[in-house]
PDB file of C-alpha atoms in Angstrom:
ATOM      1  CA  MET A   1      35.404  38.968  20.998  1.00 37.00           C
ATOM      2  CA  VAL A   2      34.963  35.552  19.781  1.00 43.00           C
ATOM      3  CA  LEU A   3      37.557  32.618  20.377  1.00 45.00           C
ATOM      4  CA  CYS A   4      39.828  32.539  17.628  1.00 47.00           C
ATOM      5  CA  THR A   5      39.558  29.754  15.146  1.00 43.00           C
ATOM      6  CA  MET A   6      43.108  28.868  15.654  1.00 42.00           C
ATOM      7  CA  TYR A   7      42.295  27.320  18.770  1.00 63.00           C
ATOM      8  CA  TYR A   8      39.961  24.665  16.791  1.00 66.00           C
ATOM      9  CA  HIS A   9      42.827  22.462  15.467  1.00 72.00           C
ATOM     10  CA  PRO A  10      41.868  21.312  12.138  1.00 75.00           C
ATOM     11  CA  LYS A  11      44.209  18.386  12.366  1.00 83.00           C
ATOM     12  CA  ILE A  12      42.210  17.120  15.209  1.00 89.00           C
ATOM     13  CA  ILE A  13      38.857  17.377  13.513  1.00 86.00           C
ATOM     14  CA  ARG A  14      39.448  16.333   9.989  1.00 80.00           C
ATOM     15  CA  PRO A  15      37.265  16.965   6.958  1.00 68.00           C
ATOM     16  CA  ALA A  16      35.821  13.440   7.171  1.00 73.00           C
ATOM     17  CA  ASN A  17      34.696  14.194  11.002  1.00 76.00           C
ATOM     18  CA  ARG A  18      32.159  16.610  10.142  1.00 84.00           C
ATOM     19  CA  LYS A  19      29.125  14.780  12.096  1.00 93.00           C
ATOM     20  CA  LEU A  20      30.109  15.756  15.733  1.00 96.00           C
ATOM     21  CA  VAL A  21      28.396  15.012  19.163  1.00 98.00           C
ATOM     22  CA  VAL A  22      29.677  17.411  21.647  1.00 98.00           C
ATOM     23  CA  ALA A  23      30.036  16.046  25.265  1.00 98.00           C
ATOM     24  CA  VAL A  24      28.337  18.681  27.362  1.00 98.00           C
ATOM     25  CA  SER A  25      28.476  18.391  31.041  1.00 95.00           C
ATOM     26  CA  GLY A  26      27.150  21.936  31.725  1.00 95.00           C
ATOM     27  CA  GLY A  27      30.457  23.486  32.750  1.00 95.00           C
ATOM     28  CA  ILE A  28      31.964  26.151  31.087  1.00 96.00           C
ATOM     29  CA  ASP A  29      34.549  24.054  28.846  1.00 95.00           C
ATOM     30  CA  SER A  30      32.164  21.959  27.426  1.00 96.00           C
ATOM     31  CA  LEU A  31      29.689  24.711  26.656  1.00 96.00           C
ATOM     32  CA  VAL A  32      32.493  26.609  24.949  1.00 95.00           C
ATOM     33  CA  ALA A  33      33.057  23.758  22.923  1.00 95.00           C
ATOM     34  CA  ALA A  34      29.374  23.319  21.774  1.00 96.00           C
ATOM     35  CA  SER A  35      28.687  26.695  21.139  1.00 96.00           C
ATOM     36  CA  PHE A  36      31.884  27.506  19.204  1.00 94.00           C
ATOM     37  CA  LEU A  37      31.475  24.510  16.928  1.00 94.00           C
ATOM     38  CA  HIS A  38      27.834  25.054  16.537  1.00 95.00           C
ATOM     39  CA  LYS A  39      28.745  28.366  14.732  1.00 92.00           C
ATOM     40  CA  ASN A  40      30.699  26.590  12.079  1.00 89.00           C
ATOM     41  CA  LYS A  41      28.133  25.768   9.482  1.00 88.00           C
ATOM     42  CA  SER A  42      30.182  23.221   7.860  1.00 88.00           C
ATOM     43  CA  LEU A  43      29.836  20.912  10.800  1.00 92.00           C
ATOM     44  CA  ASP A  44      26.717  18.652  11.707  1.00 95.00           C
ATOM     45  CA  ILE A  45      26.611  19.375  15.579  1.00 96.00           C
ATOM     46  CA  SER A  46      24.563  17.672  18.236  1.00 98.00           C
ATOM     47  CA  ALA A  47      25.178  17.306  21.900  1.00 98.00           C
ATOM     48  CA  PHE A  48      25.259  14.427  24.358  1.00 98.00           C
ATOM     49  CA  HIS A  49      24.661  14.994  28.305  1.00 98.00           C
ATOM     50  CA  PHE A  50      25.337  12.035  30.701  1.00 97.00           C
ATOM     51  CA  ASN A  51      23.651  12.806  34.187  1.00 97.00           C
ATOM     52  CA  HIS A  52      25.355  10.666  36.852  1.00 94.00           C
ATOM     53  CA  LYS A  53      22.962  10.978  39.327  1.00 93.00           C
ATOM     54  CA  ILE A  54      25.170  11.436  42.410  1.00 90.00           C
ATOM     55  CA  ARG A  55      24.077  14.635  43.590  1.00 88.00           C
ATOM     56  CA  PRO A  56      21.103  16.894  43.637  1.00 91.00           C
ATOM     57  CA  GLN A  57      23.379  19.486  41.294  1.00 94.00           C
ATOM     58  CA  ASN A  58      23.656  16.779  38.621  1.00 95.00           C
ATOM     59  CA  ASP A  59      19.820  17.359  37.817  1.00 96.00           C
ATOM     60  CA  GLN A  60      20.356  21.109  37.748  1.00 96.00           C
ATOM     61  CA  MET A  61      23.435  20.510  35.253  1.00 96.00           C
ATOM     62  CA  GLU A  62      21.032  18.564  33.126  1.00 97.00           C
ATOM     63  CA  GLU A  63      18.308  21.102  33.084  1.00 98.00           C
ATOM     64  CA  LYS A  64      20.727  23.727  31.862  1.00 98.00           C
ATOM     65  CA  VAL A  65      22.112  21.883  29.362  1.00 98.00           C
ATOM     66  CA  VAL A  66      18.776  20.899  28.219  1.00 98.00           C
ATOM     67  CA  GLU A  67      17.859  24.808  28.244  1.00 98.00           C
ATOM     68  CA  PHE A  68      21.218  25.592  26.172  1.00 98.00           C
ATOM     69  CA  CYS A  69      20.653  23.168  23.646  1.00 98.00           C
ATOM     70  CA  SER A  70      16.847  24.240  23.182  1.00 98.00           C
ATOM     71  CA  ASP A  71      17.824  27.979  22.940  1.00 98.00           C
ATOM     72  CA  PHE A  72      20.488  27.409  20.296  1.00 97.00           C
ATOM     73  CA  ASN A  73      18.593  24.459  18.600  1.00 98.00           C
ATOM     74  CA  ILE A  74      21.239  21.927  19.003  1.00 98.00           C
ATOM     75  CA  GLN A  75      19.931  18.262  18.875  1.00 98.00           C
ATOM     76  CA  LEU A  76      20.669  16.865  22.616  1.00 98.00           C
ATOM     77  CA  ILE A  77      20.795  13.249  23.604  1.00 98.00           C
ATOM     78  CA  VAL A  78      20.411  12.702  27.535  1.00 98.00           C
ATOM     79  CA  LYS A  79      21.238   9.494  29.309  1.00 97.00           C
ATOM     80  CA  ARG A  80      21.270   8.799  33.017  1.00 96.00           C
ATOM     81  CA  CYS A  81      23.092   6.523  35.206  1.00 94.00           C
ATOM     82  CA  ASN A  82      20.703   3.812  36.749  1.00 88.00           C
ATOM     83  CA  THR A  83      23.126   1.490  38.026  1.00 88.00           C
ATOM     84  CA  PRO A  84      23.764   1.944  41.628  1.00 83.00           C
ATOM     85  CA  PHE A  85      27.364   2.318  42.718  1.00 82.00           C
ATOM     86  CA  GLU A  86      28.461  -0.899  44.936  1.00 78.00           C
ATOM     87  CA  GLY A  87      32.130   0.065  45.913  1.00 76.00           C
ATOM     88  CA  GLY A  88      35.499   0.041  44.207  1.00 74.00           C
ATOM     89  CA  SER A  89      37.093   3.300  42.467  1.00 76.00           C
ATOM     90  CA  SER A  90      34.006   5.313  41.868  1.00 82.00           C
ATOM     91  CA  GLU A  91      35.750   7.330  39.235  1.00 81.00           C
ATOM     92  CA  ALA A  92      36.416   4.205  37.193  1.00 86.00           C
ATOM     93  CA  PHE A  93      32.652   3.043  37.713  1.00 91.00           C
ATOM     94  CA  TYR A  94      31.171   6.408  36.785  1.00 91.00           C
ATOM     95  CA  ARG A  95      33.610   6.404  33.573  1.00 90.00           C
ATOM     96  CA  GLU A  96      32.456   3.022  32.508  1.00 93.00           C
ATOM     97  CA  GLN A  97      28.875   3.863  32.980  1.00 94.00           C
ATOM     98  CA  ARG A  98      29.500   7.141  30.927  1.00 95.00           C
ATOM     99  CA  TYR A  99      31.381   5.304  28.139  1.00 94.00           C
ATOM    100  CA  ALA A 100      28.662   2.679  27.966  1.00 95.00           C
ATOM    101  CA  ALA A 101      25.979   5.314  27.472  1.00 96.00           C
ATOM    102  CA  MET A 102      28.236   6.960  24.486  1.00 97.00           C
ATOM    103  CA  GLU A 103      28.282   3.513  22.658  1.00 97.00           C
ATOM    104  CA  GLY A 104      27.718   4.206  18.979  1.00 97.00           C
ATOM    105  CA  LEU A 105      28.104   8.093  18.997  1.00 97.00           C
ATOM    106  CA  GLY A 106      30.717   8.261  16.449  1.00 96.00           C
ATOM    107  CA  TYR A 107      32.923  11.306  16.843  1.00 96.00           C
ATOM    108  CA  VAL A 108      32.670  12.871  20.433  1.00 97.00           C
ATOM    109  CA  VAL A 109      34.152  16.055  21.115  1.00 96.00           C
ATOM    110  CA  THR A 110      35.394  17.149  24.567  1.00 96.00           C
ATOM    111  CA  GLY A 111      36.333  20.599  25.968  1.00 94.00           C
ATOM    112  CA  GLN A 112      39.572  19.870  27.609  1.00 93.00           C
ATOM    113  CA  HIS A 113      41.748  22.557  27.225  1.00 92.00           C
ATOM    114  CA  LEU A 114      45.487  23.623  27.693  1.00 93.00           C
ATOM    115  CA  ASP A 115      45.112  23.967  31.455  1.00 92.00           C
ATOM    116  CA  ASP A 116      43.845  20.510  31.717  1.00 92.00           C
ATOM    117  CA  GLN A 117      47.039  19.274  29.956  1.00 91.00           C
ATOM    118  CA  VAL A 118      49.112  21.161  32.390  1.00 90.00           C
ATOM    119  CA  GLU A 119      47.504  19.714  35.318  1.00 90.00           C
ATOM    120  CA  SER A 120      48.004  16.382  33.845  1.00 88.00           C
ATOM    121  CA  TYR A 121      51.810  16.837  33.016  1.00 88.00           C
ATOM    122  CA  VAL A 122      52.081  17.844  36.713  1.00 88.00           C
ATOM    123  CA  ASN A 123      50.148  15.135  38.064  1.00 86.00           C
ATOM    124  CA  ASN A 124      52.291  12.579  35.893  1.00 85.00           C
ATOM    125  CA  CYS A 125      55.438  14.213  37.159  1.00 83.00           C
ATOM    126  CA  PHE A 126      54.255  12.829  40.671  1.00 83.00           C
ATOM    127  CA  CYS A 127      53.691   9.405  38.960  1.00 80.00           C
ATOM    128  CA  GLY A 128      57.081   9.383  37.335  1.00 79.00           C
ATOM    129  CA  ASN A 129      56.064   9.888  33.840  1.00 76.00           C
ATOM    130  CA  PRO A 130      56.402  13.598  32.757  1.00 68.00           C
ATOM    131  CA  GLU A 131      56.879  12.619  29.089  1.00 68.00           C
ATOM    132  CA  TYR A 132      53.425  11.104  28.855  1.00 69.00           C
ATOM    133  CA  LEU A 133      50.169  13.598  28.517  1.00 67.00           C
ATOM    134  CA  PRO A 134      47.206  11.262  29.658  1.00 61.00           C
ATOM    135  CA  MET A 135      44.981  12.969  27.560  1.00 79.00           C
ATOM    136  CA  PRO A 136      45.668  12.431  23.780  1.00 87.00           C
ATOM    137  CA  LEU A 137      44.129  14.529  20.982  1.00 91.00           C
ATOM    138  CA  ILE A 138      42.442  11.492  19.669  1.00 93.00           C
ATOM    139  CA  THR A 139      41.259   8.306  21.499  1.00 93.00           C
ATOM    140  CA  GLU A 140      39.587   5.608  19.877  1.00 94.00           C
ATOM    141  CA  TYR A 141      37.048   3.017  21.438  1.00 95.00           C
ATOM    142  CA  PRO A 142      36.218   0.825  18.479  1.00 95.00           C
ATOM    143  CA  SER A 143      34.335  -1.780  20.391  1.00 94.00           C
ATOM    144  CA  LYS A 144      31.990   0.810  21.577  1.00 96.00           C
ATOM    145  CA  GLY A 145      31.447   2.550  18.372  1.00 97.00           C
ATOM    146  CA  PHE A 146      33.048   6.364  19.176  1.00 97.00           C
ATOM    147  CA  THR A 147      36.272   8.263  18.960  1.00 96.00           C
ATOM    148  CA  VAL A 148      36.880  11.046  21.324  1.00 96.00           C
ATOM    149  CA  LEU A 149      38.354  14.256  19.743  1.00 95.00           C
ATOM    150  CA  ARG A 150      39.887  17.163  21.666  1.00 94.00           C
ATOM    151  CA  PRO A 151      40.291  19.996  19.436  1.00 93.00           C
ATOM    152  CA  PHE A 152      40.598  22.654  22.153  1.00 93.00           C
ATOM    153  CA  CYS A 153      43.948  21.490  23.571  1.00 91.00           C
ATOM    154  CA  LEU A 154      45.855  24.784  22.633  1.00 91.00           C
ATOM    155  CA  THR A 155      42.780  26.913  24.102  1.00 92.00           C
ATOM    156  CA  THR A 156      43.351  28.319  27.813  1.00 91.00           C
ATOM    157  CA  LYS A 157      40.649  28.098  30.467  1.00 91.00           C
ATOM    158  CA  GLN A 158      40.841  32.020  30.531  1.00 90.00           C
ATOM    159  CA  GLN A 159      40.221  32.206  27.054  1.00 92.00           C
ATOM    160  CA  MET A 160      37.000  29.989  27.331  1.00 93.00           C
ATOM    161  CA  VAL A 161      35.858  32.178  30.380  1.00 93.00           C
ATOM    162  CA  GLU A 162      36.431  35.245  28.214  1.00 91.00           C
ATOM    163  CA  TYR A 163      34.225  33.574  25.533  1.00 92.00           C
ATOM    164  CA  VAL A 164      31.538  32.809  27.842  1.00 94.00           C
ATOM    165  CA  GLU A 165      31.290  36.261  29.050  1.00 93.00           C
ATOM    166  CA  ASN A 166      31.475  37.835  25.699  1.00 91.00           C
ATOM    167  CA  ASN A 167      28.736  35.396  24.012  1.00 94.00           C
ATOM    168  CA  ASP A 168      26.356  35.881  27.077  1.00 95.00           C
ATOM    169  CA  LEU A 169      26.356  32.200  28.139  1.00 96.00           C
ATOM    170  CA  GLN A 170      26.790  32.725  31.824  1.00 97.00           C
ATOM    171  CA  LYS A 171      23.344  31.667  32.607  1.00 97.00           C
ATOM    172  CA  TYR A 172      23.628  28.333  31.398  1.00 98.00           C
ATOM    173  CA  VAL A 173      26.861  27.399  33.406  1.00 97.00           C
ATOM    174  CA  VAL A 174      26.878  25.005  36.398  1.00 94.00           C
ATOM    175  CA  GLU A 175      30.411  24.234  37.439  1.00 85.00           C
ATOM    176  CA  ASP A 176      30.745  21.058  39.193  1.00 81.00           C
ATOM    177  CA  GLU A 177      30.680  21.635  42.987  1.00 76.00           C
ATOM    178  CA  THR A 178      33.462  19.088  43.506  1.00 75.00           C
ATOM    179  CA  ASN A 179      35.878  21.033  41.521  1.00 77.00           C
ATOM    180  CA  THR A 180      36.952  22.989  44.542  1.00 78.00           C
ATOM    181  CA  ASP A 181      37.433  20.112  46.731  1.00 76.00           C
ATOM    182  CA  GLU A 182      41.289  19.959  47.200  1.00 76.00           C
ATOM    183  CA  SER A 183      41.284  16.568  48.744  1.00 78.00           C
ATOM    184  CA  ILE A 184      41.154  15.550  45.419  1.00 79.00           C
ATOM    185  CA  LYS A 185      44.855  15.748  43.900  1.00 82.00           C
ATOM    186  CA  ARG A 186      43.906  17.229  40.511  1.00 80.00           C
ATOM    187  CA  ASN A 187      41.990  20.191  42.472  1.00 80.00           C
ATOM    188  CA  TRP A 188      45.259  20.560  44.524  1.00 90.00           C
ATOM    189  CA  ILE A 189      47.268  20.779  41.694  1.00 83.00           C
ATOM    190  CA  ARG A 190      44.973  23.394  39.883  1.00 82.00           C
ATOM    191  CA  HIS A 191      44.124  25.600  42.870  1.00 81.00           C
ATOM    192  CA  THR A 192      47.239  25.596  44.820  1.00 88.00           C
ATOM    193  CA  LEU A 193      50.319  24.057  43.275  1.00 88.00           C
ATOM    194  CA  VAL A 194      50.108  25.498  39.512  1.00 84.00           C
ATOM    195  CA  PRO A 195      49.354  28.996  40.628  1.00 86.00           C
ATOM    196  CA  MET A 196      52.580  28.688  42.898  1.00 89.00           C
ATOM    197  CA  ILE A 197      54.606  27.531  40.173  1.00 86.00           C
ATOM    198  CA  ARG A 198      53.356  30.540  37.796  1.00 84.00           C
ATOM    199  CA  GLU A 199      54.333  32.662  40.584  1.00 85.00           C
ATOM    200  CA  LYS A 200      57.980  31.851  40.259  1.00 84.00           C
ATOM    201  CA  ASP A 201      57.608  32.432  36.267  1.00 80.00           C
ATOM    202  CA  TYR A 202      58.082  28.729  35.411  1.00 85.00           C
ATOM    203  CA  ASN A 203      56.347  28.556  31.957  1.00 86.00           C
ATOM    204  CA  LEU A 204      54.595  25.329  32.235  1.00 86.00           C
ATOM    205  CA  GLU A 205      52.095  26.104  29.334  1.00 88.00           C
ATOM    206  CA  LYS A 206      55.191  26.499  27.173  1.00 89.00           C
ATOM    207  CA  VAL A 207      56.563  23.164  27.900  1.00 87.00           C
ATOM    208  CA  VAL A 208      53.268  21.484  27.621  1.00 89.00           C
ATOM    209  CA  LYS A 209      52.087  23.284  24.566  1.00 89.00           C
ATOM    210  CA  LYS A 210      55.442  22.096  22.776  1.00 89.00           C
ATOM    211  CA  LYS A 211      54.499  18.523  23.683  1.00 87.00           C
ATOM    212  CA  ILE A 212      51.151  18.973  21.975  1.00 89.00           C
ATOM    213  CA  LEU A 213      52.289  20.568  18.834  1.00 88.00           C
ATOM    214  CA  GLU A 214      54.546  17.702  18.496  1.00 88.00           C
ATOM    215  CA  ARG A 215      51.824  15.323  18.745  1.00 88.00           C
ATOM    216  CA  ILE A 216      49.689  17.507  16.153  1.00 88.00           C
ATOM    217  CA  ASP A 217      52.571  17.203  13.779  1.00 87.00           C
ATOM    218  CA  ARG A 218      52.454  13.393  13.914  1.00 86.00           C
ATOM    219  CA  LEU A 219      48.839  13.407  13.334  1.00 83.00           C
TER     220      LEU A 219
END
């Protein structure tokens, strides 16, 4: 089984955006995005990987992304963080380093999916902004010369897992070891809170999907 084309939304990747750079971290989501879009011969696909150089696992992730792109003949750009972190918000620091490395890339595709949007919705309920989804479908960074596209926002994590299994991509996957650390609020939402909500048959996916479709209609 191959991921249905309905989950790559054509209103997010438009005809003018045929030359795309997929941000590939080495996790399931980004590998699926790169593999799936690479199969569309009407698109010109390359990949970008940023090695944060925080933990030894980062080098393993880079190695697997290089192997994946080599095996599927996908052109790859690799950048590494060479600036030491000196305090403050580490998340903000590494995001700025990553964005600086992405300067001039044009249209950049990420693998964020419906489950990510659900987690963001729950997180924003805690912050008093349930009406706001913090991962827009398209984000422009004109001063840096790139635009982020999130065309897989209606795809579930389970569908991505199934795609990896059915397309024999398991050997390339390196999931970030911090994803299981529930001292990080998003991880706690993902691993504890959202499953508890689902057990009560509250359909968060339906609520969030409706919001996403409303945004797509306005594109």
